[in-house]
Short mmCIF file of N, CA and C in Angstrom, two decimals:
data_model
loop_
_atom_site.label_atom_id
_atom_site.label_comp_id
_atom_site.label_asym_id
_atom_site.label_seq_id
_atom_site.Cartn_x
_atom_site.Cartn_y
_atom_site.Cartn_z
N MET A 1 56.20 93.45 142.55
CA MET A 1 57.60 93.13 142.77
C MET A 1 58.35 94.43 143.02
N ASP A 2 59.15 94.44 144.07
CA ASP A 2 59.97 95.59 144.40
C ASP A 2 61.43 95.23 144.17
N PHE A 3 62.22 96.25 143.81
CA PHE A 3 63.65 96.07 143.59
C PHE A 3 64.39 97.08 144.45
N LYS A 4 65.54 96.66 144.92
CA LYS A 4 66.31 97.52 145.81
C LYS A 4 67.78 97.22 145.63
N ASN A 5 68.62 98.26 145.69
CA ASN A 5 70.06 98.01 145.71
C ASN A 5 70.53 98.25 147.14
N ILE A 6 71.34 97.31 147.64
CA ILE A 6 71.73 97.37 149.05
C ILE A 6 73.25 97.33 149.22
N THR A 7 73.67 97.85 150.36
CA THR A 7 75.06 97.79 150.80
C THR A 7 75.07 97.14 152.19
N ALA A 8 76.25 96.98 152.75
CA ALA A 8 76.40 96.32 154.05
C ALA A 8 75.65 97.05 155.16
N SER A 9 75.34 98.31 154.98
CA SER A 9 74.64 99.06 156.03
C SER A 9 73.11 98.87 155.97
N ASP A 10 72.63 98.18 154.95
CA ASP A 10 71.19 97.98 154.79
C ASP A 10 70.70 96.87 155.72
N GLU A 11 69.52 97.04 156.25
CA GLU A 11 68.94 96.04 157.17
C GLU A 11 68.72 94.67 156.50
N MET A 12 68.63 94.63 155.16
CA MET A 12 68.41 93.37 154.43
C MET A 12 69.71 92.60 154.16
N TRP A 13 70.86 93.22 154.39
CA TRP A 13 72.15 92.64 154.00
C TRP A 13 72.32 91.20 154.50
N ASN A 14 72.16 90.97 155.79
CA ASN A 14 72.38 89.63 156.36
C ASN A 14 71.34 88.64 155.86
N LYS A 15 70.12 89.09 155.69
CA LYS A 15 69.07 88.20 155.18
C LYS A 15 69.39 87.76 153.74
N VAL A 16 69.86 88.70 152.92
CA VAL A 16 70.23 88.37 151.53
C VAL A 16 71.46 87.45 151.53
N ARG A 17 72.43 87.74 152.38
CA ARG A 17 73.61 86.88 152.49
C ARG A 17 73.21 85.45 152.83
N ASP A 18 72.32 85.29 153.81
CA ASP A 18 71.87 83.95 154.20
C ASP A 18 71.10 83.26 153.08
N TYR A 19 70.29 84.03 152.36
CA TYR A 19 69.54 83.49 151.22
C TYR A 19 70.52 83.00 150.14
N ALA A 20 71.53 83.81 149.83
CA ALA A 20 72.52 83.43 148.82
C ALA A 20 73.29 82.18 149.26
N LYS A 21 73.65 82.13 150.53
CA LYS A 21 74.42 81.01 151.05
C LYS A 21 73.65 79.69 150.93
N SER A 22 72.34 79.76 151.09
CA SER A 22 71.54 78.53 151.09
C SER A 22 70.78 78.28 149.79
N CYS A 23 70.96 79.12 148.78
CA CYS A 23 70.23 78.93 147.52
C CYS A 23 70.75 77.70 146.77
N SER A 24 70.01 77.29 145.76
CA SER A 24 70.32 76.06 145.03
C SER A 24 71.50 76.20 144.07
N TRP A 25 72.02 77.39 143.88
CA TRP A 25 73.11 77.64 142.94
C TRP A 25 74.41 77.74 143.73
N GLY A 26 75.40 76.96 143.34
CA GLY A 26 76.67 76.92 144.05
C GLY A 26 77.36 78.26 144.19
N ALA A 27 77.24 79.13 143.20
CA ALA A 27 77.90 80.44 143.26
C ALA A 27 77.29 81.33 144.33
N GLY A 28 76.11 80.99 144.82
CA GLY A 28 75.50 81.77 145.90
C GLY A 28 76.40 81.80 147.13
N LYS A 29 77.10 80.72 147.40
CA LYS A 29 78.02 80.67 148.54
C LYS A 29 79.18 81.65 148.34
N SER A 30 79.62 81.79 147.09
CA SER A 30 80.68 82.75 146.79
C SER A 30 80.20 84.19 147.02
N LEU A 31 78.97 84.48 146.62
CA LEU A 31 78.41 85.80 146.88
C LEU A 31 78.29 86.03 148.38
N ALA A 32 77.78 85.04 149.12
CA ALA A 32 77.64 85.18 150.57
C ALA A 32 79.00 85.46 151.22
N ASP A 33 80.04 84.80 150.73
CA ASP A 33 81.39 85.02 151.26
C ASP A 33 81.85 86.45 150.97
N ALA A 34 81.60 86.94 149.75
CA ALA A 34 81.96 88.32 149.40
C ALA A 34 81.19 89.32 150.27
N MET A 35 79.94 89.00 150.57
CA MET A 35 79.14 89.88 151.43
C MET A 35 79.68 89.84 152.86
N ASP A 36 80.06 88.66 153.35
CA ASP A 36 80.65 88.54 154.70
C ASP A 36 81.92 89.37 154.82
N LYS A 37 82.71 89.38 153.77
CA LYS A 37 83.99 90.10 153.77
C LYS A 37 83.81 91.57 153.38
N ASN A 38 82.58 91.96 153.09
CA ASN A 38 82.25 93.33 152.68
C ASN A 38 83.15 93.80 151.54
N LEU A 39 83.18 93.00 150.47
CA LEU A 39 84.02 93.30 149.32
C LEU A 39 83.39 94.32 148.37
N PHE A 40 82.18 94.76 148.66
CA PHE A 40 81.50 95.74 147.81
C PHE A 40 81.86 97.14 148.27
N THR A 41 82.45 97.91 147.36
CA THR A 41 82.92 99.25 147.70
C THR A 41 82.31 100.29 146.77
N GLU A 42 82.44 101.54 147.16
CA GLU A 42 81.97 102.67 146.36
C GLU A 42 80.55 102.45 145.86
N TRP A 43 80.38 102.34 144.54
CA TRP A 43 79.06 102.23 143.91
C TRP A 43 78.59 100.79 143.76
N GLU A 44 79.40 99.81 144.11
CA GLU A 44 79.02 98.41 143.94
C GLU A 44 77.85 98.07 144.88
N ARG A 45 76.94 97.24 144.38
CA ARG A 45 75.73 96.92 145.14
C ARG A 45 75.29 95.47 144.90
N VAL A 46 74.50 94.97 145.84
CA VAL A 46 73.72 93.77 145.64
C VAL A 46 72.31 94.26 145.33
N ILE A 47 71.75 93.76 144.24
CA ILE A 47 70.40 94.15 143.80
C ILE A 47 69.47 93.00 144.18
N ILE A 48 68.36 93.32 144.80
CA ILE A 48 67.43 92.27 145.21
C ILE A 48 66.03 92.53 144.66
N ALA A 49 65.34 91.44 144.38
CA ALA A 49 63.93 91.48 144.00
C ALA A 49 63.14 90.93 145.18
N LEU A 50 62.12 91.67 145.57
CA LEU A 50 61.31 91.29 146.73
C LEU A 50 59.83 91.26 146.36
N GLU A 51 59.14 90.29 146.94
CA GLU A 51 57.69 90.24 146.82
C GLU A 51 57.15 90.08 148.24
N ASN A 52 56.45 91.10 148.70
CA ASN A 52 55.96 91.11 150.09
C ASN A 52 57.10 90.83 151.08
N LYS A 53 58.23 91.50 150.85
CA LYS A 53 59.43 91.41 151.70
C LYS A 53 60.14 90.05 151.63
N LYS A 54 59.69 89.16 150.74
CA LYS A 54 60.35 87.87 150.54
C LYS A 54 61.33 88.00 149.38
N ILE A 55 62.55 87.51 149.56
CA ILE A 55 63.57 87.58 148.52
C ILE A 55 63.20 86.60 147.41
N CYS A 56 63.16 87.12 146.18
CA CYS A 56 62.81 86.31 145.01
C CYS A 56 64.02 86.04 144.13
N GLY A 57 65.00 86.91 144.19
CA GLY A 57 66.19 86.78 143.37
C GLY A 57 67.15 87.91 143.66
N TYR A 58 68.32 87.82 143.04
CA TYR A 58 69.34 88.84 143.26
C TYR A 58 70.32 88.85 142.11
N CYS A 59 71.10 89.91 142.07
CA CYS A 59 72.28 90.01 141.22
C CYS A 59 73.18 91.06 141.86
N THR A 60 74.32 91.30 141.25
CA THR A 60 75.22 92.33 141.75
C THR A 60 75.59 93.27 140.62
N VAL A 61 76.02 94.45 141.00
CA VAL A 61 76.72 95.34 140.08
C VAL A 61 78.08 95.60 140.72
N ALA A 62 79.13 95.34 139.96
CA ALA A 62 80.47 95.39 140.52
C ALA A 62 81.50 95.80 139.48
N LYS A 63 82.66 96.18 139.98
CA LYS A 63 83.76 96.61 139.11
C LYS A 63 84.33 95.45 138.30
N THR A 64 84.37 94.26 138.92
CA THR A 64 84.98 93.11 138.26
C THR A 64 84.05 91.91 138.32
N ASP A 65 84.41 90.90 137.56
CA ASP A 65 83.70 89.63 137.61
C ASP A 65 84.76 88.54 137.72
N CYS A 66 84.45 87.35 137.28
CA CYS A 66 85.30 86.19 137.51
C CYS A 66 86.54 86.11 136.61
N ILE A 67 86.55 86.84 135.52
CA ILE A 67 87.69 86.78 134.59
C ILE A 67 88.73 87.82 135.03
N PRO A 68 89.93 87.38 135.41
CA PRO A 68 90.95 88.34 135.87
C PRO A 68 91.62 89.09 134.72
N ASP A 69 92.17 90.23 135.07
CA ASP A 69 93.05 90.98 134.17
C ASP A 69 92.40 91.42 132.86
N ILE A 70 91.16 91.86 132.91
CA ILE A 70 90.54 92.49 131.75
C ILE A 70 90.01 93.86 132.17
N TYR A 71 89.89 94.75 131.22
CA TYR A 71 89.59 96.14 131.53
C TYR A 71 88.11 96.48 131.51
N TYR A 72 87.25 95.56 131.15
CA TYR A 72 85.82 95.87 131.08
C TYR A 72 85.27 96.17 132.48
N THR A 73 84.37 97.11 132.56
CA THR A 73 83.67 97.43 133.80
C THR A 73 82.53 98.37 133.48
N PRO A 74 81.45 98.34 134.20
CA PRO A 74 81.03 97.52 135.32
C PRO A 74 80.33 96.25 134.85
N TYR A 75 80.11 95.34 135.79
CA TYR A 75 79.47 94.05 135.50
C TYR A 75 78.17 93.89 136.27
N ILE A 76 77.25 93.19 135.64
CA ILE A 76 76.13 92.59 136.35
C ILE A 76 76.53 91.14 136.55
N GLY A 77 76.49 90.68 137.77
CA GLY A 77 76.92 89.31 138.06
C GLY A 77 76.04 88.64 139.09
N TYR A 78 76.39 87.42 139.40
CA TYR A 78 75.69 86.62 140.41
C TYR A 78 74.17 86.62 140.21
N MET A 79 73.74 86.51 138.97
CA MET A 79 72.30 86.51 138.67
C MET A 79 71.66 85.21 139.16
N PHE A 80 70.67 85.35 140.05
CA PHE A 80 69.95 84.18 140.55
C PHE A 80 68.49 84.54 140.78
N VAL A 81 67.61 83.65 140.33
CA VAL A 81 66.17 83.77 140.57
C VAL A 81 65.72 82.49 141.24
N GLY A 82 65.02 82.63 142.36
CA GLY A 82 64.49 81.48 143.08
C GLY A 82 63.59 80.64 142.19
N GLU A 83 63.63 79.35 142.39
CA GLU A 83 62.92 78.41 141.52
C GLU A 83 61.44 78.77 141.36
N GLU A 84 60.78 79.15 142.42
CA GLU A 84 59.35 79.43 142.35
C GLU A 84 59.01 80.72 141.59
N TYR A 85 60.04 81.52 141.27
CA TYR A 85 59.81 82.78 140.56
C TYR A 85 60.31 82.74 139.12
N ARG A 86 60.82 81.62 138.69
CA ARG A 86 61.34 81.51 137.33
C ARG A 86 60.20 81.47 136.33
N GLY A 87 60.50 81.93 135.10
CA GLY A 87 59.50 81.94 134.05
C GLY A 87 58.68 83.21 134.00
N ASN A 88 59.04 84.20 134.82
CA ASN A 88 58.31 85.47 134.86
C ASN A 88 59.18 86.66 134.48
N ARG A 89 60.29 86.37 133.79
CA ARG A 89 61.22 87.40 133.33
C ARG A 89 61.82 88.22 134.47
N LEU A 90 61.98 87.59 135.63
CA LEU A 90 62.56 88.30 136.75
C LEU A 90 64.02 88.65 136.51
N SER A 91 64.76 87.77 135.85
CA SER A 91 66.15 88.12 135.55
C SER A 91 66.20 89.34 134.63
N GLN A 92 65.30 89.44 133.68
CA GLN A 92 65.26 90.61 132.81
C GLN A 92 64.97 91.87 133.63
N LYS A 93 64.08 91.78 134.60
CA LYS A 93 63.74 92.93 135.44
C LYS A 93 64.91 93.31 136.34
N LEU A 94 65.63 92.31 136.87
CA LEU A 94 66.82 92.60 137.66
C LEU A 94 67.89 93.28 136.81
N ILE A 95 68.06 92.80 135.59
CA ILE A 95 69.04 93.40 134.67
C ILE A 95 68.64 94.85 134.37
N GLN A 96 67.38 95.09 134.08
CA GLN A 96 66.94 96.45 133.76
C GLN A 96 67.13 97.38 134.96
N TYR A 97 66.78 96.92 136.14
CA TYR A 97 66.96 97.73 137.35
C TYR A 97 68.45 98.05 137.53
N SER A 98 69.30 97.04 137.34
CA SER A 98 70.75 97.23 137.46
C SER A 98 71.26 98.23 136.44
N MET A 99 70.79 98.10 135.20
CA MET A 99 71.23 99.03 134.15
C MET A 99 70.77 100.45 134.46
N ASP A 100 69.55 100.61 134.95
CA ASP A 100 69.06 101.94 135.31
C ASP A 100 69.92 102.55 136.42
N TYR A 101 70.27 101.74 137.40
CA TYR A 101 71.14 102.20 138.49
C TYR A 101 72.51 102.64 137.93
N LEU A 102 73.12 101.77 137.11
CA LEU A 102 74.44 102.10 136.55
C LEU A 102 74.40 103.34 135.68
N LYS A 103 73.34 103.49 134.91
CA LYS A 103 73.19 104.70 134.09
C LYS A 103 73.06 105.93 134.97
N SER A 104 72.36 105.82 136.08
CA SER A 104 72.17 106.96 136.98
C SER A 104 73.46 107.43 137.62
N ILE A 105 74.48 106.56 137.65
CA ILE A 105 75.78 106.96 138.20
C ILE A 105 76.81 107.12 137.07
N ASN A 106 76.29 107.36 135.86
CA ASN A 106 77.07 107.80 134.70
C ASN A 106 77.90 106.75 133.98
N PHE A 107 77.54 105.49 134.09
CA PHE A 107 78.16 104.50 133.23
C PHE A 107 77.40 104.49 131.90
N ASP A 108 78.12 104.18 130.81
CA ASP A 108 77.47 104.15 129.50
C ASP A 108 77.43 102.75 128.88
N LYS A 109 78.03 101.76 129.57
CA LYS A 109 78.02 100.37 129.11
C LYS A 109 77.94 99.48 130.34
N VAL A 110 77.52 98.24 130.12
CA VAL A 110 77.53 97.24 131.18
C VAL A 110 77.90 95.90 130.56
N TYR A 111 78.51 95.04 131.37
CA TYR A 111 79.02 93.75 130.91
C TYR A 111 78.46 92.61 131.76
N ILE A 112 78.36 91.45 131.15
CA ILE A 112 77.96 90.22 131.83
C ILE A 112 78.88 89.11 131.34
N VAL A 113 79.36 88.28 132.25
CA VAL A 113 80.15 87.10 131.90
C VAL A 113 79.25 85.88 132.11
N SER A 114 79.18 85.02 131.09
CA SER A 114 78.32 83.85 131.20
C SER A 114 78.70 82.79 130.18
N ASP A 115 78.36 81.55 130.50
CA ASP A 115 78.50 80.47 129.52
C ASP A 115 77.13 80.06 128.98
N HIS A 116 76.07 80.74 129.40
CA HIS A 116 74.72 80.43 128.90
C HIS A 116 74.61 80.73 127.41
N GLU A 117 73.82 79.94 126.74
CA GLU A 117 73.57 80.14 125.32
C GLU A 117 72.21 80.82 125.13
N ASN A 118 72.18 81.86 124.34
CA ASN A 118 70.94 82.54 123.94
C ASN A 118 70.09 83.01 125.11
N LEU A 119 70.72 83.45 126.18
CA LEU A 119 69.98 84.02 127.30
C LEU A 119 70.10 85.54 127.27
N TYR A 120 71.30 86.06 127.34
CA TYR A 120 71.48 87.50 127.45
C TYR A 120 71.29 88.22 126.12
N GLU A 121 71.43 87.48 125.02
CA GLU A 121 71.17 88.09 123.71
C GLU A 121 69.73 88.58 123.63
N LYS A 122 68.79 87.83 124.21
CA LYS A 122 67.38 88.24 124.12
C LYS A 122 67.09 89.49 124.94
N TYR A 123 68.04 89.88 125.80
CA TYR A 123 67.90 91.12 126.57
C TYR A 123 68.70 92.27 125.96
N GLY A 124 69.22 92.05 124.75
CA GLY A 124 69.92 93.12 124.04
C GLY A 124 71.43 93.13 124.20
N PHE A 125 72.00 92.11 124.83
CA PHE A 125 73.45 92.05 125.00
C PHE A 125 74.10 91.40 123.78
N GLU A 126 75.32 91.84 123.49
CA GLU A 126 76.10 91.28 122.39
C GLU A 126 77.38 90.68 122.94
N ILE A 127 77.79 89.55 122.36
CA ILE A 127 79.07 88.95 122.76
C ILE A 127 80.19 89.80 122.16
N ILE A 128 81.12 90.23 123.03
CA ILE A 128 82.24 91.04 122.56
C ILE A 128 83.59 90.36 122.76
N ASP A 129 83.61 89.27 123.55
CA ASP A 129 84.87 88.61 123.85
C ASP A 129 84.58 87.24 124.45
N CYS A 130 85.57 86.38 124.46
CA CYS A 130 85.50 85.09 125.14
C CYS A 130 86.81 84.88 125.87
N LYS A 131 86.73 84.41 127.10
CA LYS A 131 87.92 84.18 127.91
C LYS A 131 87.72 82.91 128.73
N ILE A 132 88.83 82.31 129.12
CA ILE A 132 88.78 81.13 129.97
C ILE A 132 88.72 81.58 131.43
N ALA A 133 87.74 81.06 132.15
CA ALA A 133 87.55 81.37 133.56
C ALA A 133 88.57 80.60 134.40
N PRO A 134 88.80 81.04 135.62
CA PRO A 134 89.77 80.35 136.49
C PRO A 134 89.46 78.87 136.68
N TRP A 135 88.20 78.45 136.54
CA TRP A 135 87.84 77.04 136.71
C TRP A 135 87.92 76.25 135.41
N GLY A 136 88.38 76.93 134.30
CA GLY A 136 88.68 76.21 133.07
C GLY A 136 87.66 76.28 131.96
N SER A 137 86.47 76.78 132.20
CA SER A 137 85.46 76.83 131.13
C SER A 137 85.59 78.12 130.33
N MET A 138 85.19 78.03 129.07
CA MET A 138 85.19 79.21 128.21
C MET A 138 83.93 80.03 128.52
N GLU A 139 84.12 81.28 128.82
CA GLU A 139 83.01 82.18 129.18
C GLU A 139 82.90 83.30 128.14
N LYS A 140 81.69 83.66 127.82
CA LYS A 140 81.44 84.79 126.92
C LYS A 140 81.34 86.06 127.74
N ILE A 141 81.84 87.14 127.18
CA ILE A 141 81.67 88.45 127.79
C ILE A 141 80.70 89.22 126.92
N TYR A 142 79.58 89.59 127.54
CA TYR A 142 78.51 90.32 126.85
C TYR A 142 78.60 91.78 127.22
N MET A 143 78.15 92.65 126.30
CA MET A 143 78.11 94.08 126.55
C MET A 143 76.80 94.65 126.04
N GLN A 144 76.31 95.65 126.75
CA GLN A 144 75.18 96.44 126.27
C GLN A 144 75.43 97.90 126.61
N ARG A 145 75.13 98.77 125.65
CA ARG A 145 75.22 100.21 125.90
C ARG A 145 74.02 100.65 126.72
N LEU A 146 74.26 101.58 127.63
CA LEU A 146 73.18 102.13 128.45
C LEU A 146 72.70 103.42 127.81
N VAL A 147 71.49 103.38 127.28
CA VAL A 147 70.96 104.57 126.57
C VAL A 147 69.80 105.17 127.31
#
């Protein structure tokens, strides 16, 4: 399995955008839209997992996530693993790759917003806050120090 962080200038950008747009998770369309509008700036990236050049999953590292008006940054977001690759800890590997990237550019913490129960805790994240998302659900904000 190979991992790569990409920007709009990468040859994989459109392929990843199309994959996100057609994936089984509704938020993939939101990521595809953000990629179309090139909303990723500076150090923000789309992180992809590849097996023999086939996209297996993705996530993002970004300044913000879905909860407005909070000061936490940076975030790992848009975590998605293709159905045929689930059960192999690929999300954990995407998170680790993302954390290594963020640490390399001098961040000392990372955040994740999620309503999942007992998923990110097993990867070392702690709940530090809860906020209502724009769509009305209560979301947990997780944090992990980058050491």
